[in-house]
Structures are given as C-alpha cells and as structure tokens.
Amino acid sequence: MSPSSPERSAFHMSYSIWRTINRHSNGEARRNLLDVAFLKTRWATLVGRSHHIKLNSMLDAANVKRSKMHNMLRTWDKQTMQFYSKL
C-alpha cells in the first residue's frame, strides 16, 4: 500500500471511526455509528479507486471533494452531528 493509496485512506478512516464508536457505551448509538461507518468506508473505497480522491476523515466531510455522492454524505453527517449534540 503506497502512502497515498485509496486503500490506505479507507483504512485510516475505518480506524478513526472505530475509535470514536468505542468511546460510547450506548449499544444503539454504536449500531447507528457502525451503519454510517460502513456506508462511508464503502463509498470512500469506491470513489478513491475511481477518482483518486484522498479522504482524511470519516466524520469530517469538509475534507471530501464535492461530488454527487457528497450530497448523500452530508445527510449522514447531519444525522451524526445530531447524535453527537445529544451526548
């Protein structure tokens, strides 16, 4: 894996959200975050391979270059931020 490969970026994002999820003890909250993690990781891998977009953080969509798929990520991020605001 090269330092800038999409697979490496997806790995770092997966690890980042795994750490975030494990900070919470609420089982339902973990399941919700895991759903978001799976969808974002899958999207990041596909987009990274086809467009070579480097994604720095699963929970920080500001680092993602805008695209049609980014609009869907913004919806997921809003839900995630609503969840965090209730903690």
PDB file of N, CA and C in Angstrom, residues 2-15 44-45 54-57:
ATOM      1  N   SER A   2       0.724   2.070  -0.998  1.00  0.00           N
ATOM      2  CA  SER A   2       1.506   3.303  -1.017  1.00  0.00           C
ATOM      3  C   SER A   2       0.921   4.298  -0.022  1.00  0.00           C
ATOM      4  N   PRO A   3       1.727   5.280   0.430  1.00  0.00           N
ATOM      5  CA  PRO A   3       1.263   6.233   1.449  1.00  0.00           C
ATOM      6  C   PRO A   3      -0.008   6.988   1.067  1.00  0.00           C
ATOM      7  N   SER A   4      -0.252   7.198  -0.225  1.00  0.00           N
ATOM      8  CA  SER A   4      -1.424   7.979  -0.624  1.00  0.00           C
ATOM      9  C   SER A   4      -2.504   7.124  -1.291  1.00  0.00           C
ATOM     10  N   SER A   5      -2.394   5.808  -1.167  1.00  0.00           N
ATOM     11  CA  SER A   5      -3.357   4.946  -1.849  1.00  0.00           C
ATOM     12  C   SER A   5      -4.748   5.067  -1.236  1.00  0.00           C
ATOM     13  N   PRO A   6      -5.793   4.896  -2.053  1.00  0.00           N
ATOM     14  CA  PRO A   6      -7.164   4.940  -1.541  1.00  0.00           C
ATOM     15  C   PRO A   6      -7.410   3.899  -0.458  1.00  0.00           C
ATOM     16  N   GLU A   7      -6.786   2.719  -0.602  1.00  0.00           N
ATOM     17  CA  GLU A   7      -6.961   1.670   0.395  1.00  0.00           C
ATOM     18  C   GLU A   7      -6.413   2.118   1.748  1.00  0.00           C
ATOM     19  N   ARG A   8      -5.274   2.808   1.727  1.00  0.00           N
ATOM     20  CA  ARG A   8      -4.681   3.302   2.974  1.00  0.00           C
ATOM     21  C   ARG A   8      -5.582   4.361   3.606  1.00  0.00           C
ATOM     22  N   SER A   9      -6.128   5.264   2.795  1.00  0.00           N
ATOM     23  CA  SER A   9      -7.040   6.281   3.307  1.00  0.00           C
ATOM     24  C   SER A   9      -8.268   5.633   3.926  1.00  0.00           C
ATOM     25  N   ALA A  10      -8.822   4.633   3.250  1.00  0.00           N
ATOM     26  CA  ALA A  10     -10.004   3.941   3.773  1.00  0.00           C
ATOM     27  C   ALA A  10      -9.673   3.253   5.088  1.00  0.00           C
ATOM     28  N   PHE A  11      -8.472   2.681   5.202  1.00  0.00           N
ATOM     29  CA  PHE A  11      -8.072   2.031   6.449  1.00  0.00           C
ATOM     30  C   PHE A  11      -8.011   3.039   7.588  1.00  0.00           C
ATOM     31  N   HIS A  12      -7.377   4.185   7.351  1.00  0.00           N
ATOM     32  CA  HIS A  12      -7.257   5.197   8.402  1.00  0.00           C
ATOM     33  C   HIS A  12      -8.622   5.721   8.819  1.00  0.00           C
ATOM     34  N   MET A  13      -9.525   5.878   7.854  1.00  0.00           N
ATOM     35  CA  MET A  13     -10.866   6.343   8.186  1.00  0.00           C
ATOM     36  C   MET A  13     -11.610   5.294   8.994  1.00  0.00           C
ATOM     37  N   SER A  14     -11.446   4.028   8.626  1.00  0.00           N
ATOM     38  CA  SER A  14     -12.096   2.952   9.373  1.00  0.00           C
ATOM     39  C   SER A  14     -11.606   2.939  10.815  1.00  0.00           C
ATOM     40  N   TYR A  15     -10.301   3.084  10.991  1.00  0.00           N
ATOM     41  CA  TYR A  15      -9.728   3.085  12.337  1.00  0.00           C
ATOM     42  C   TYR A  15     -10.219   4.287  13.136  1.00  0.00           C
ATOM     43  N   ALA A  44     -15.975   5.636   0.275  1.00  0.00           N
ATOM     44  CA  ALA A  44     -14.612   6.167   0.174  1.00  0.00           C
ATOM     45  C   ALA A  44     -13.731   5.252  -0.665  1.00  0.00           C
ATOM     46  N   THR A  45     -13.893   3.949  -0.488  1.00  0.00           N
ATOM     47  CA  THR A  45     -13.077   2.999  -1.240  1.00  0.00           C
ATOM     48  C   THR A  45     -13.401   3.070  -2.727  1.00  0.00           C
ATOM     49  N   LYS A  54      -8.431  11.716  -2.038  1.00  0.00           N
ATOM     50  CA  LYS A  54      -7.926  11.342  -0.717  1.00  0.00           C
ATOM     51  C   LYS A  54      -8.881  11.879   0.342  1.00  0.00           C
ATOM     52  N   LEU A  55      -9.438  10.965   1.146  1.00  0.00           N
ATOM     53  CA  LEU A  55     -10.365  11.362   2.200  1.00  0.00           C
ATOM     54  C   LEU A  55      -9.636  11.272   3.529  1.00  0.00           C
ATOM     55  N   ASN A  56      -9.659  12.340   4.292  1.00  0.00           N
ATOM     56  CA  ASN A  56      -8.876  12.388   5.520  1.00  0.00           C
ATOM     57  C   ASN A  56      -9.611  11.906   6.749  1.00  0.00           C
ATOM     58  N   SER A  57     -10.929  12.025   6.773  1.00  0.00           N
ATOM     59  CA  SER A  57     -11.650  11.675   7.988  1.00  0.00           C
ATOM     60  C   SER A  57     -13.059  11.256   7.654  1.00  0.00           C
TER      61      SER A  57
END
